[in-house]
Amino acid sequence: MALNIEGIEDGALTYEDNRTPPLQHTKSSTSSLKSLIAKWWLLLLNATLLTIGAIGGPLLLRLYFIHGGSRRWIPAWLLTAGFPILLVPIGILYVRQGSPRNGKFFASPKLLLCGVFIGVLTGLDSFMYSLGLSYLPVSTSSLLLSTQLVFVSVFALIFIRHKFTPYSTNSVVLMTLGSILLGISKSGDRPAGVTNAQYWIGFIVTLCSATMGGFMFTITEVSYAKVGNALTYSYVLQFQFVSAVSATVFSLIGMLINKDFSAMPREANKYELGPAKYYLVLLACAIVWQLLFLGNMGLIFCSSSLTSGVANSTLLPMTEIAAVIAYHEKFNGEKGISLALCIWGFASYFYGSYRTSKKQQVRKGTEEEPR
């Protein structure tokens, strides 16, 4: 089934109280069903992009460090440097619309300015994540990053008064416990060559990265809510494009100060896999990480920042499984239990979302019935 792009671009996925006259009840119900189907297809698409980025991104970044990469700003820059690929879907939506209708295609300057602000925060968050991952084992990094869901929940409660359901609460608890259990088995391990001071630096900056990520998810949802027009997917893509450009410029300044560009050829020549694969790893990192950010923005658009946080926490143990397969890491009982808990939490959250969606549809249908 094809994705109803036109419906999305007309704001069909927004939560507006559009009351329908009794004579148009059947037509409205059909349109509402198509809108719901389009929304779930778009949700599935963004969840897929997020999965590819959340699992592939850390593996590629670890591949950079394992085989001789030692710079911090280069990986931070790569996390957002793939922004040009966003021009493809933006261009497709523009062409499908023909000439923009009443200037509705382009996002407002206010929304784009919010994108610039979040982009700067993203650049800082990317550097902290890169620095932390260079000092910590994957399991410890995953443990700390799992707290992002807690920060998303707290910031969502503060800024948008997001209501918790028993299902979402159960999901948050289960997946946080699963991610914590995942890190317990090796949380005391310190990588060879890393001093105690460096280990704690990595610990602190990774925790700060999780906090920043939770804040950015919530602020993104607030930015979407502040849009005067009905929010469309083209707005989301433009928002992400501006954010990625801002984050890339932020990291680029760090690279220039640290003289990373002049160091790249030397690092490539010393890279264990060879210069060609060195640049291939960098290119793959840029593309895959952009899919992660695009998936996150899309999930916030389709649902909420809490949904995005839940999905990210769910994928953390899956990243560990992928690391076991790719890098032959040991898979112990704690990791198996952690994976089971996170899958349980993921199922709990989306079952709750399904029930809520059904109740909203029933309530809307009741309101639209002729009186």
Tab-separated table of C-alpha atoms in Angstrom, residues 83 86 111-120 235-249:
chain	number	residue	atom	x	y	z
A	83	PHE	CA	22.511	15.958	6.091
A	86	LEU	CA	17.727	14.872	3.384
A	111	LEU	CA	10.447	26.714	13.401
A	112	LEU	CA	13.737	26.815	11.495
A	113	LEU	CA	15.269	29.033	14.182
A	114	CYS	CA	14.296	26.403	16.761
A	115	GLY	CA	16.017	23.894	14.482
A	116	VAL	CA	19.232	25.928	14.584
A	117	PHE	CA	19.136	26.007	18.396
A	118	ILE	CA	18.557	22.258	18.645
A	119	GLY	CA	21.291	21.725	16.053
A	120	VAL	CA	23.856	23.455	18.266
A	235	TYR	CA	8.309	20.719	7.831
A	236	VAL	CA	9.879	17.896	9.834
A	237	LEU	CA	12.429	17.211	7.091
A	238	GLN	CA	13.331	20.900	6.805
A	239	PHE	CA	13.614	21.138	10.584
A	240	GLN	CA	15.972	18.155	10.652
A	241	PHE	CA	17.985	19.562	7.732
A	242	VAL	CA	18.560	22.896	9.490
A	243	SER	CA	19.373	21.118	12.769
A	244	ALA	CA	21.892	18.825	11.069
A	245	VAL	CA	23.567	21.718	9.245
A	246	SER	CA	23.905	23.666	12.511
A	247	ALA	CA	25.309	20.632	14.347
A	248	THR	CA	27.747	19.941	11.512
A	249	VAL	CA	28.998	23.539	11.539
